[in-house]
């Protein structure tokens, strides 16, 4: 089984026809950075919103910065994409009648074989956030240790 971190590149030609969203969330006029959004996303009293910064077709999937992957709620239901270790939260597109499902992975499995993987390290002066991998900024060719992957 192969595992990958999906990162969308909005600059690529195939993404040109789709909407591009802001990297921040909004609660009314309050801007909320992605790294601070989780407590707001799980609070059912307020529905966070994202802004469209480039008009186009609604994508099936998009990203909010490098923190969150989102799926178009009109095309997927929670039962189709749900699994243990994943919280499915909601966010709305501001000024439009569109909802997206926010993927929040709440389970981390450290199974990378760094001796066999190709990756780009963090800059020496960067201090990774607790949720970021402490060694690799990006994996070019990840190799996993099968015996560390839970069944």
CSV table of C-alpha atoms in Angstrom, one decimal, residues 3 5 41 77 106 118:
chain,number,residue,atom,x,y,z
A,3,UNK,CA,0.8,6.6,1.3
A,5,UNK,CA,0.8,13.6,1.3
A,41,UNK,CA,-13.7,24.3,13.2
A,77,UNK,CA,-20.6,12.5,1.7
A,106,UNK,CA,-5.9,13.3,14.2
A,118,UNK,CA,14.5,11.2,-0.5
